[in-house]
Short mmCIF file of C-alpha atoms and ligand atoms in Angstrom, two decimals:
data_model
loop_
_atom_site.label_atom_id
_atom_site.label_comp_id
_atom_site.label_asym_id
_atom_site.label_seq_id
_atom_site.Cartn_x
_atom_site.Cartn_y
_atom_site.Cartn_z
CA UNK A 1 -3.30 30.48 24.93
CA UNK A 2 -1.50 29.20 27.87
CA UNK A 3 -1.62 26.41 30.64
CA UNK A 4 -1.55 27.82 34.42
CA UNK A 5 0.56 24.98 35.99
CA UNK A 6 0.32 24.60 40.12
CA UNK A 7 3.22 26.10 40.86
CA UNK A 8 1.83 29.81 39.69
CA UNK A 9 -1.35 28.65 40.15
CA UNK A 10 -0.48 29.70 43.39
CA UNK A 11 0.24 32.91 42.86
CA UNK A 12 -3.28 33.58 40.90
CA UNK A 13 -5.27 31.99 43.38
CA UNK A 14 -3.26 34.62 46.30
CA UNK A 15 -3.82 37.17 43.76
CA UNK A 16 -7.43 36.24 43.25
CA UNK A 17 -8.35 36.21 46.82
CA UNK A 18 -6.55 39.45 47.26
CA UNK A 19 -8.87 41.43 44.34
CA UNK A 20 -11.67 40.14 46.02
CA UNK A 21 -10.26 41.30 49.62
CA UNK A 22 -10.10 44.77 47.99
CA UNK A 23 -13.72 45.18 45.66
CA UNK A 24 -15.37 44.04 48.86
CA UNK A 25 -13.83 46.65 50.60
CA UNK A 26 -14.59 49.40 48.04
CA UNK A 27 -18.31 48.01 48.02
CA UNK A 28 -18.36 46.41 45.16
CA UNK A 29 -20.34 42.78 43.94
CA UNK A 30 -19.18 40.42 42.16
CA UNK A 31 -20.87 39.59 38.47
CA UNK A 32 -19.76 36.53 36.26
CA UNK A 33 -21.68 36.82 33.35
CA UNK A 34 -21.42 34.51 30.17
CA UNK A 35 -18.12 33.38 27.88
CA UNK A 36 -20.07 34.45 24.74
CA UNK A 37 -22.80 36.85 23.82
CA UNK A 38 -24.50 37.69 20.61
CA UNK A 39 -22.01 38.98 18.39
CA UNK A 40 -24.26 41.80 18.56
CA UNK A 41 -23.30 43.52 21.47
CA UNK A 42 -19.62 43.42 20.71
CA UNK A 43 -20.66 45.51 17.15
CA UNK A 44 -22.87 47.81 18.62
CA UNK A 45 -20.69 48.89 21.25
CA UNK A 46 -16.57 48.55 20.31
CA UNK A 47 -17.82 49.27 16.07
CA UNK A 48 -17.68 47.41 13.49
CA UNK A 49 -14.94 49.72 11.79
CA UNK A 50 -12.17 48.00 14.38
CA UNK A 51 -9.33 45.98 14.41
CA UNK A 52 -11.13 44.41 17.56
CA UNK A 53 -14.38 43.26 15.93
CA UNK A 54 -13.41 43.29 12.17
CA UNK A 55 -10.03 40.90 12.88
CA UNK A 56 -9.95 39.75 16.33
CA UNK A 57 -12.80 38.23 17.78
CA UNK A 58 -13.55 34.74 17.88
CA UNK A 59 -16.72 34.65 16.18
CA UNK A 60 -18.97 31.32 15.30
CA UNK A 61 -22.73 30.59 14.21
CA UNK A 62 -23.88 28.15 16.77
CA UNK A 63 -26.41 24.77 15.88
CA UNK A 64 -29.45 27.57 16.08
CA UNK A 65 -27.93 29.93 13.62
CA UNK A 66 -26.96 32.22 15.67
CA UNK A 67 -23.87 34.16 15.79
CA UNK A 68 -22.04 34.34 19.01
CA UNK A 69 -18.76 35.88 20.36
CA UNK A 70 -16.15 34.84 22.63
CA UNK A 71 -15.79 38.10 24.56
CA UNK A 72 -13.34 39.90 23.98
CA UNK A 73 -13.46 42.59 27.27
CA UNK A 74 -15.20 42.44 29.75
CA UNK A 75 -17.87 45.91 29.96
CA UNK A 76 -20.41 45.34 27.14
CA UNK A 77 -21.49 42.26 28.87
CA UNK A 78 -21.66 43.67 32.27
CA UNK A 79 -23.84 46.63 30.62
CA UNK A 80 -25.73 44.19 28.57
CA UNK A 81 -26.67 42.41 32.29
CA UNK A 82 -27.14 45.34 33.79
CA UNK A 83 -29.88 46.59 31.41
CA UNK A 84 -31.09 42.53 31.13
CA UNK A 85 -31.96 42.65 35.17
CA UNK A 86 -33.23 45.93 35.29
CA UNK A 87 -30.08 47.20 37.55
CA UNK A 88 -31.34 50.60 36.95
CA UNK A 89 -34.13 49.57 39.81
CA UNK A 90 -31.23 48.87 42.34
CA UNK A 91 -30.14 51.62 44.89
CA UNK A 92 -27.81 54.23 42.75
CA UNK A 93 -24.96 53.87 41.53
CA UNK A 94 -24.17 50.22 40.77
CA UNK A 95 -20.72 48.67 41.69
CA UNK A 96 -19.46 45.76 39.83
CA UNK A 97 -16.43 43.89 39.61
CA UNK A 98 -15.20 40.57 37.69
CA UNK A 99 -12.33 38.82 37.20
CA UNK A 100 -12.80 36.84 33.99
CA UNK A 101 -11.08 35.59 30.68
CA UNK A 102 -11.16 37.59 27.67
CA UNK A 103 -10.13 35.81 23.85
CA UNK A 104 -8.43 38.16 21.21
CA UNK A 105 -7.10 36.31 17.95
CA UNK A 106 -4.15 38.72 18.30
CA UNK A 107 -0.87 38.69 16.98
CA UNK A 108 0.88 36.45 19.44
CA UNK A 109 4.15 37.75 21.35
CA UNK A 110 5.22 38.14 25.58
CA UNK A 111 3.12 38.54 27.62
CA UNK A 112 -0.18 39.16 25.16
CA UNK A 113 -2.28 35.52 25.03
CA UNK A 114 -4.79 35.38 22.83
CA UNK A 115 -7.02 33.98 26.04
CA UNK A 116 -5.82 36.66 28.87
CA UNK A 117 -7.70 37.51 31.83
CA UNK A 118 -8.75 40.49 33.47
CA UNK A 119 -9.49 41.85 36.29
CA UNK A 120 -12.49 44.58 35.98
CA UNK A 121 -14.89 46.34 37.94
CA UNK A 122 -17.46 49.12 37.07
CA UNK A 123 -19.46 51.82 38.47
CA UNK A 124 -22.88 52.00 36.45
CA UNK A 125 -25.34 55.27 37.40
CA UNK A 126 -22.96 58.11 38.05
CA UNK A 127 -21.95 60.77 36.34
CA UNK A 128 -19.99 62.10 38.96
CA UNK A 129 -16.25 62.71 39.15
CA UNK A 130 -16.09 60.95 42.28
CA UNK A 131 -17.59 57.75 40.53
CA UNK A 132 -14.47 57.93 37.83
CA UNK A 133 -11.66 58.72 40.97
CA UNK A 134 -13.46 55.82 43.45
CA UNK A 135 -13.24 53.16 40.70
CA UNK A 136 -9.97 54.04 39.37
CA UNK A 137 -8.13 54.22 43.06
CA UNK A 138 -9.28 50.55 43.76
CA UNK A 139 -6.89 48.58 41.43
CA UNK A 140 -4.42 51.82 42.35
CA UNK A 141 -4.22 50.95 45.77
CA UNK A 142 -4.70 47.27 44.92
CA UNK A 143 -1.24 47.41 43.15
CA UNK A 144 0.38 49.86 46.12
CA UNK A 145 -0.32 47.03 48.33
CA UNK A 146 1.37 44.68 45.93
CA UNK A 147 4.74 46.88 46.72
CA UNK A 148 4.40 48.38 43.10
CA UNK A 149 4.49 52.18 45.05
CA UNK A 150 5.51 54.34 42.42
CA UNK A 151 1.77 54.49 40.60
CA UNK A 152 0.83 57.48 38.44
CA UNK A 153 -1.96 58.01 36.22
CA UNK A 154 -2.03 59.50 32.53
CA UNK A 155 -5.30 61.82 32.18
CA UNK A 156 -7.13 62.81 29.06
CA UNK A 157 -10.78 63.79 28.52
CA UNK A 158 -11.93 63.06 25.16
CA UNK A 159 -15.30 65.31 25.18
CA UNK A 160 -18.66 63.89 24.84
CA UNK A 161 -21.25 63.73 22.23
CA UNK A 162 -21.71 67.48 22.43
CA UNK A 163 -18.01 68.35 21.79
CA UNK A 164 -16.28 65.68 20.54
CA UNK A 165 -17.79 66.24 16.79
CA UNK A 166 -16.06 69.18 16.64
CA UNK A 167 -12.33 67.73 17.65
CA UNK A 168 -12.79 64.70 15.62
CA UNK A 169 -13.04 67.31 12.62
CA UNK A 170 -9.91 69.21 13.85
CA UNK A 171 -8.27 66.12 13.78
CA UNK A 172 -9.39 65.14 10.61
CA UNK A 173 -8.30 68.47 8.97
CA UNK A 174 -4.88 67.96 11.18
CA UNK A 175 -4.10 64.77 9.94
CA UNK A 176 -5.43 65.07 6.43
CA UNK A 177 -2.73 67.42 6.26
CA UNK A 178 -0.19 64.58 6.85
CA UNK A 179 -2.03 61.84 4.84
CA UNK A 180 1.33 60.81 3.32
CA UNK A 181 3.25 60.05 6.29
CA UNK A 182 0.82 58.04 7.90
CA UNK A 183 0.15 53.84 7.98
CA UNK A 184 -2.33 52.56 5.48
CA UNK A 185 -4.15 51.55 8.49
CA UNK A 186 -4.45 55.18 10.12
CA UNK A 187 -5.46 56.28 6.42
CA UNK A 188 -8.78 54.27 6.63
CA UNK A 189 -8.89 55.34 10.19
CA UNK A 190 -9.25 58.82 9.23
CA UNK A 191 -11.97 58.52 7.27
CA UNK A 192 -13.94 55.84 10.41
CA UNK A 193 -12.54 57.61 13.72
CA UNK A 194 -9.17 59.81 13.27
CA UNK A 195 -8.88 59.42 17.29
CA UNK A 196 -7.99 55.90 16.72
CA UNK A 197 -4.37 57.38 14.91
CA UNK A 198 -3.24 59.08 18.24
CA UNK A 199 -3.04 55.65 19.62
CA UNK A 200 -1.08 53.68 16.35
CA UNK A 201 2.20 52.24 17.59
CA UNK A 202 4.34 53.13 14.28
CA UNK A 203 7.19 55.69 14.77
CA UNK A 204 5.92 57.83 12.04
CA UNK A 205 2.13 57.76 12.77
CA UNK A 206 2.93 58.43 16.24
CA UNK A 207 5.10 61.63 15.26
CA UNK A 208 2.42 63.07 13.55
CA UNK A 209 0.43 62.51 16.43
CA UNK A 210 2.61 63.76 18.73
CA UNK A 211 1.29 67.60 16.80
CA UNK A 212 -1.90 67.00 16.63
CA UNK A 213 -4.24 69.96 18.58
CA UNK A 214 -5.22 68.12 22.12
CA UNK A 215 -9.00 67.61 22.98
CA UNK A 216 -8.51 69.83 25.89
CA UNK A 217 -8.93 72.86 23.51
CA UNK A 218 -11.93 71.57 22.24
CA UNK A 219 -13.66 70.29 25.76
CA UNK A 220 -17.37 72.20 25.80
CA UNK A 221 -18.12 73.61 29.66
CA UNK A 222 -19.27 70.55 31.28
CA UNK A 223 -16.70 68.35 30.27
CA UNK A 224 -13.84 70.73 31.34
CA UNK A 225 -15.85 70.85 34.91
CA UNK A 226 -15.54 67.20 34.80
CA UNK A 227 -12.07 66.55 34.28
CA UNK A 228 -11.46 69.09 36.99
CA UNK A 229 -13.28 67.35 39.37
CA UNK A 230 -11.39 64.17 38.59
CA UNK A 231 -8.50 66.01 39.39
CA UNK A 232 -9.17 67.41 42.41
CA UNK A 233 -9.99 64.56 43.53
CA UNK A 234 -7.46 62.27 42.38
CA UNK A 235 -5.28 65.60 43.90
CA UNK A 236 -6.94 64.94 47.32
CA UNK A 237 -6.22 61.32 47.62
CA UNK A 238 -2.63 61.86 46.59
CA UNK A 239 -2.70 59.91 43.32
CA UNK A 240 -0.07 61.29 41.15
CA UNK A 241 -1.32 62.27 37.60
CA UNK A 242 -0.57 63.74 34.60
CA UNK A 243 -2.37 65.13 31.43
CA UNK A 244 -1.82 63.64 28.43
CA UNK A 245 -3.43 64.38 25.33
CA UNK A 246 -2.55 60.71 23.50
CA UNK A 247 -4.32 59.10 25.89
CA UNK A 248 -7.66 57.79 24.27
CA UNK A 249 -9.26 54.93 24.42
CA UNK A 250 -9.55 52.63 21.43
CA UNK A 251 -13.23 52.22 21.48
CA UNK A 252 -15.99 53.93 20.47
CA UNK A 253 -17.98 54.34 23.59
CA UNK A 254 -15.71 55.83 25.80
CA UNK A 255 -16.64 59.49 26.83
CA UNK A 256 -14.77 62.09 29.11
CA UNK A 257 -12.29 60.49 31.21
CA UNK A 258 -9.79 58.30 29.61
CA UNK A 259 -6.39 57.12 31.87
CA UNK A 260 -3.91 54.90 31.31
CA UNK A 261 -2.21 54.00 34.89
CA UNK A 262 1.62 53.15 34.82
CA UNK A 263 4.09 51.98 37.53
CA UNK A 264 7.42 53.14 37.95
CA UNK A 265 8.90 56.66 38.21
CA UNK A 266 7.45 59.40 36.38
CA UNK A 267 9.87 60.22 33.46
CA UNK A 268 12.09 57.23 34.01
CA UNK A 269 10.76 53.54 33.20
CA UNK A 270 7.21 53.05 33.20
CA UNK A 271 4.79 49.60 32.91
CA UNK A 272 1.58 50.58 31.55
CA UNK A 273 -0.25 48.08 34.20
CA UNK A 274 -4.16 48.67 33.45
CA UNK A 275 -6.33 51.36 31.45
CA UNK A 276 -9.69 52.78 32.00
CA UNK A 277 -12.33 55.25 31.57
CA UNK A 278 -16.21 56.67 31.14
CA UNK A 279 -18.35 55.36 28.92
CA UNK A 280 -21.79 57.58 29.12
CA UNK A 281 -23.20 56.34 25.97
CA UNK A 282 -22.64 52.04 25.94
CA UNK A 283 -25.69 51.63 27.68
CA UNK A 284 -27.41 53.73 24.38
CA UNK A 285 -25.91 51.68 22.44
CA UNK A 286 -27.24 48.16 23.71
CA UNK A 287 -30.34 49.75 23.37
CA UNK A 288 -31.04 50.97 26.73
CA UNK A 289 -31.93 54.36 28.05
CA UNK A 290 -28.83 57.21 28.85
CA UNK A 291 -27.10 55.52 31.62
CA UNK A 292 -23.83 56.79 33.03
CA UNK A 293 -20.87 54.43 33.61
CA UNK A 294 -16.82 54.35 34.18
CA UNK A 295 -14.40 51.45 34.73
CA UNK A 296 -11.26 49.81 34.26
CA UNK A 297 -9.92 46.65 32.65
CA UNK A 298 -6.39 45.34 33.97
CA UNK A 299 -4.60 42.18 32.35
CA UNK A 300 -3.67 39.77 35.07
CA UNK A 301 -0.76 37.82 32.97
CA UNK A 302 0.23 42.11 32.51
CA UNK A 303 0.06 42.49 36.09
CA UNK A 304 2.01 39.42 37.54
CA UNK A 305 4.76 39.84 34.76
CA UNK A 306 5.32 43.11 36.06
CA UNK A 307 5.54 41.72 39.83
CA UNK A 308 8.19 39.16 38.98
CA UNK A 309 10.05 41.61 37.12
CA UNK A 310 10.07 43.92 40.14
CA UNK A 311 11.11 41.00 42.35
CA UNK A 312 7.74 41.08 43.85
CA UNK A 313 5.16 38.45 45.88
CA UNK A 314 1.51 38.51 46.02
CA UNK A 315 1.43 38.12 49.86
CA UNK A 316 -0.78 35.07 50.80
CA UNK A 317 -4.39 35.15 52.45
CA UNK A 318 -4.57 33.11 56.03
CA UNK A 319 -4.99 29.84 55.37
CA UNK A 320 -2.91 29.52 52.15
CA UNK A 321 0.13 27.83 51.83
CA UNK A 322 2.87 27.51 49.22
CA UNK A 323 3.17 23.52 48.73
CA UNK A 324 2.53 20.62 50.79
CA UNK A 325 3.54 20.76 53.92
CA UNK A 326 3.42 16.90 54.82
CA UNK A 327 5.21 13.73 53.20
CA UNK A 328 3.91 10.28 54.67
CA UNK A 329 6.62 8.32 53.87
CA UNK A 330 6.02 4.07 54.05
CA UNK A 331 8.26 0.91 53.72
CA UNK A 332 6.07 -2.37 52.65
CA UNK A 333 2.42 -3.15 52.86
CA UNK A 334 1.28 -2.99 56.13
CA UNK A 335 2.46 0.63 56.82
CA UNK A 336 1.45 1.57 53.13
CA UNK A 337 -2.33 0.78 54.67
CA UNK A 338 -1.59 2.99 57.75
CA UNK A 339 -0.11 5.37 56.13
CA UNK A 340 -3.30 5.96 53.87
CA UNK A 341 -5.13 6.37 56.62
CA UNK A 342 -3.19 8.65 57.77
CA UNK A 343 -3.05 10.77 54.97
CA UNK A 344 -6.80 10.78 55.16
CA UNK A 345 -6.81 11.79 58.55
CA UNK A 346 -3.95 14.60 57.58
CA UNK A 347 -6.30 16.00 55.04
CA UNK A 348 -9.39 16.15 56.72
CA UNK A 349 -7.65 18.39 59.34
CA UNK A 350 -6.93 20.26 56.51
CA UNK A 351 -3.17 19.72 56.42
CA UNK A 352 -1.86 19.85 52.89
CA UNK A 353 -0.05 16.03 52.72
CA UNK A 354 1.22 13.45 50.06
CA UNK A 355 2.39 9.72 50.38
CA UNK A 356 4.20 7.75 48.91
CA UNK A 357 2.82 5.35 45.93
CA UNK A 358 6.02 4.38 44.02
CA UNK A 359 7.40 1.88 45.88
CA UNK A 360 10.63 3.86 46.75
CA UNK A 361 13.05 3.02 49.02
CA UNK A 362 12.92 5.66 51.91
CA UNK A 363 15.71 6.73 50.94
CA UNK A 364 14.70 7.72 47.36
CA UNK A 365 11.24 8.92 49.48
CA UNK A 366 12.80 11.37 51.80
CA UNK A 367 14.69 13.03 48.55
CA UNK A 368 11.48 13.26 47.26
CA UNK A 369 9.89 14.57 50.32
CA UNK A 370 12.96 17.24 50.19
CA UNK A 371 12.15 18.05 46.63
CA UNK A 372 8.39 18.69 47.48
CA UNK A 373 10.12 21.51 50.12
CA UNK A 374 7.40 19.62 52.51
CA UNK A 375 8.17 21.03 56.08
CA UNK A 376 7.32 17.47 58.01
CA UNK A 377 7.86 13.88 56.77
CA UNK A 378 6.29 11.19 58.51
CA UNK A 379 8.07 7.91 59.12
CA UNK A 380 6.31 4.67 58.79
CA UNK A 381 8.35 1.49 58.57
CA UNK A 382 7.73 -2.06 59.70
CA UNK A 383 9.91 -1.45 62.88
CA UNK A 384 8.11 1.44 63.75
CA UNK A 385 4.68 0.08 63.15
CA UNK A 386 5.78 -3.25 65.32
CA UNK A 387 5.89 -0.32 67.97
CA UNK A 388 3.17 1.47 66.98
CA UNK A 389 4.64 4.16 66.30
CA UNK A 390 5.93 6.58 63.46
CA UNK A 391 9.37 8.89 62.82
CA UNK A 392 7.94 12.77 62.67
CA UNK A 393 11.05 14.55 61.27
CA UNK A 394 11.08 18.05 60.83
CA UNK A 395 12.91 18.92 57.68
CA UNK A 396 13.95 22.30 57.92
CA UNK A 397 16.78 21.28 61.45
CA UNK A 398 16.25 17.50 60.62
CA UNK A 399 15.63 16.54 63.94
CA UNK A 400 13.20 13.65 64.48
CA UNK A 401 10.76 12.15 67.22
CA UNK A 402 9.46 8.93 67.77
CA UNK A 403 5.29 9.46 67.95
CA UNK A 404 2.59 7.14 69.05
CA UNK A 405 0.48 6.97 65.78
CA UNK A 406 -2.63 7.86 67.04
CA UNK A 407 -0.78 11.35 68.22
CA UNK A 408 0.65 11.86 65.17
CA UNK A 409 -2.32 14.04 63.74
CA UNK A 410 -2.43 15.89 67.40
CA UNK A 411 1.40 16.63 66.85
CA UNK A 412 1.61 17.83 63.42
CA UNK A 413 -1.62 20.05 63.86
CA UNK A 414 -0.17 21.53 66.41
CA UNK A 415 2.84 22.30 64.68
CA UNK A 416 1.71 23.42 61.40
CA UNK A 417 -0.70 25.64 63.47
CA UNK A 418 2.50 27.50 64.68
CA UNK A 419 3.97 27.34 61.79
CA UNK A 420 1.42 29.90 60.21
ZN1 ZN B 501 -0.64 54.39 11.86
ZN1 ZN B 502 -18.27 68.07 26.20
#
């Protein structure tokens, strides 16, 4: 797990605020729904057979008895509140977004935390293509605007409960076959869910995989229609995509569409930034009645690793600023005292500012106030409080002005203003 320290605290909070800019204008409402939930809900939906549930959840009994999770994504709890409030009541289809922290006990290495958060969102009560496209092109064109142009997107279908049966089989048979070159781990997979060996990361496992017959042959007649109405449609937007028969989904629940969305040239390097897909029967499996869904899960540690390796900034929303922007700097007591109330006065106008509380000379202050990066210092010694007055240097030319100290506020608002 990791500390998020001010200085890319920053760059979350810009982030943040720009997600939000972007689900707001796709239509979508916020939900923050619990850390935990019955352990429950994470086996009936993700399986008990997985690595997820069987070796990487944080899982306690609390004081009642009862056994709780700490999530570990973020859609079985938005389902599980969806069905909980009687969503199905609300005007059709239901658009939900989150941005939230998610806890695997997974193996540690860059990037991966075992507390991570994601950004989600999820369209609950379609089963339309154009419910799969819409909330796949919002974190698209979320990362376009974050100068990460080169987006594609890696489509599979993986049936539904009318056709996959029969290509889990022909995988079994397929990969049966093979038994011998594969990981003891895929071996116990194909006896639980062979689709889980498509996605195993070892060389030889993925070889194998690499021959196994693609769900596409085995797609019944409305899940082909499907998938060709997601392409269409991601065709008419002009969202690159390609089919890809590996791509699958980990989890049990997911039906029809799975993607996998990369940045980065086609065929030359690629960052898998965020995955996603359709997950008709979750609701089922929390015990509710059929309900339709699709959505997306994107790592924000993933995502902003990927910016600074691409030499990118999350632009900032109005009214955010990188630092402070003011240092009240202060020789002896008297000025210390006006200088706190200045500083007060500073912040209540909403003008980011620090003094000094060290004792420093003003010398070792004004380093200080250069170290900051602080655009304005403010002056106060005992020669210019005798004249009621105080230095205003700007630190960027160094130039400074003498300023009555009740104009001081007046002056720097004024110039901070234009400095936005
Ligand atoms: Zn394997
Ligand atoms: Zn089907």
């Amino acid at each position: 797990m990791h500390d998020i320290l001010p200085e890319h605290a920053e760059r979350w909070r810009a982030l943040e605020s720009l997600i939000h800019d972007f689900a707001g204008r796709f239509g979508y409402g916020e939900i923050r729904t619990p850390l935990v939930e019955h352990t429950d809900v994470f086996q009936r939906t993700i399986g008990e057979a997985t690595d997820l549930v069987e070796k990487e959840m944080y899982t306690f009994t609390d004081r009642g008895g009862r056994s709780l999770s700490l999530r570990p994504e973020g859609t079985a709890g938005v389902m599980r509140a969806y069905l909980e409030h009687g969503m199905a009541s609300w005007p059709q289809p239901v658009r939900l977004y989150y941005i939230a922290p998610m806890f695997r006990y997974d193996r540690p290495q860059k990037g991966r935390y075992r507390m991570h958060h994601q950004f989600g969102a999820e369209i609950i009560g379609s089963p339309s293509p154009a419910a799969d496209v819409e909330v796949l092109s919002l974190p698209i064109r979320l990362i376009q605007a974050l100068g990460l142009t080169e987006v594609s997107v890696r489509l599979n279908s993986v049936g539904d409960a009318t056709c996959r049966p029969a290509y889990v089989e022909a995988l079994r048979t397929y990969f049966t076959t093979h038994v011998d070159r594969l990981c003891d781990d895929c071996r116990r997979r194909l006896a639980v869910n062979p689709l889980r060996i498509l996605e195993c990361r070892e060389p030889e496992c993925h070889a194998v995989a690499m021959g196994a017959p693609p769900s596409r042959d085995y797609l019944c007649g409305p899940c082909r229609e499907h998938l060709e109405g997601v392409k269409t449609l991601f065709s008419a937007v002009g969202i690159p995509y390609v089919e890809d028969p590996m791509i699958v989904r980990g989890l049990d629940y997911y039906t029809r569409t799975a993607v996998e969305i990369f940045s980065g040239r086609l065929g030359g390097a690629q960052n898998a930034v965020l995955g996603g897909g359709r997950y008709d029967g979750l609701a089922e499996q929390l015990g509710g009645p059929s309900t339709p869904g699709v959505g997306f899960g994107q790592g924000i540690e993933r995502l902003l690793l990927v910016l600074e390796a691409e030499g990118l900034r999350v632009p900032r929303s109005v009214g955010q600023h990188d630092g402070v922007a003011v240092f009240v700097a202060s020789v002896g007591s008297a000025a210390g005292v006006e200088a706190f109330k200045l500083l007060d006065q500073l912040r209540r106008a909403g003008i980011r500012s620090v003094g000094e509380m060290q004792g420093r000379s003003l010398r070792a202050q004004m380093k200080q106030a250069d170290k900051l990066g602080v655009r304005y210092a403010v002056i106060l010694g005992e020669q210019e409080l005798a004249a009621r007055q105080a230095g205003v240097r700007d630190m960027r030319n160094g130039t400074q002005d003498a300023v009555a100290l009740d104009q001081v506020l007046p002056t720097l608002s004024a110039r901070t203003t234009e400095d936005r």
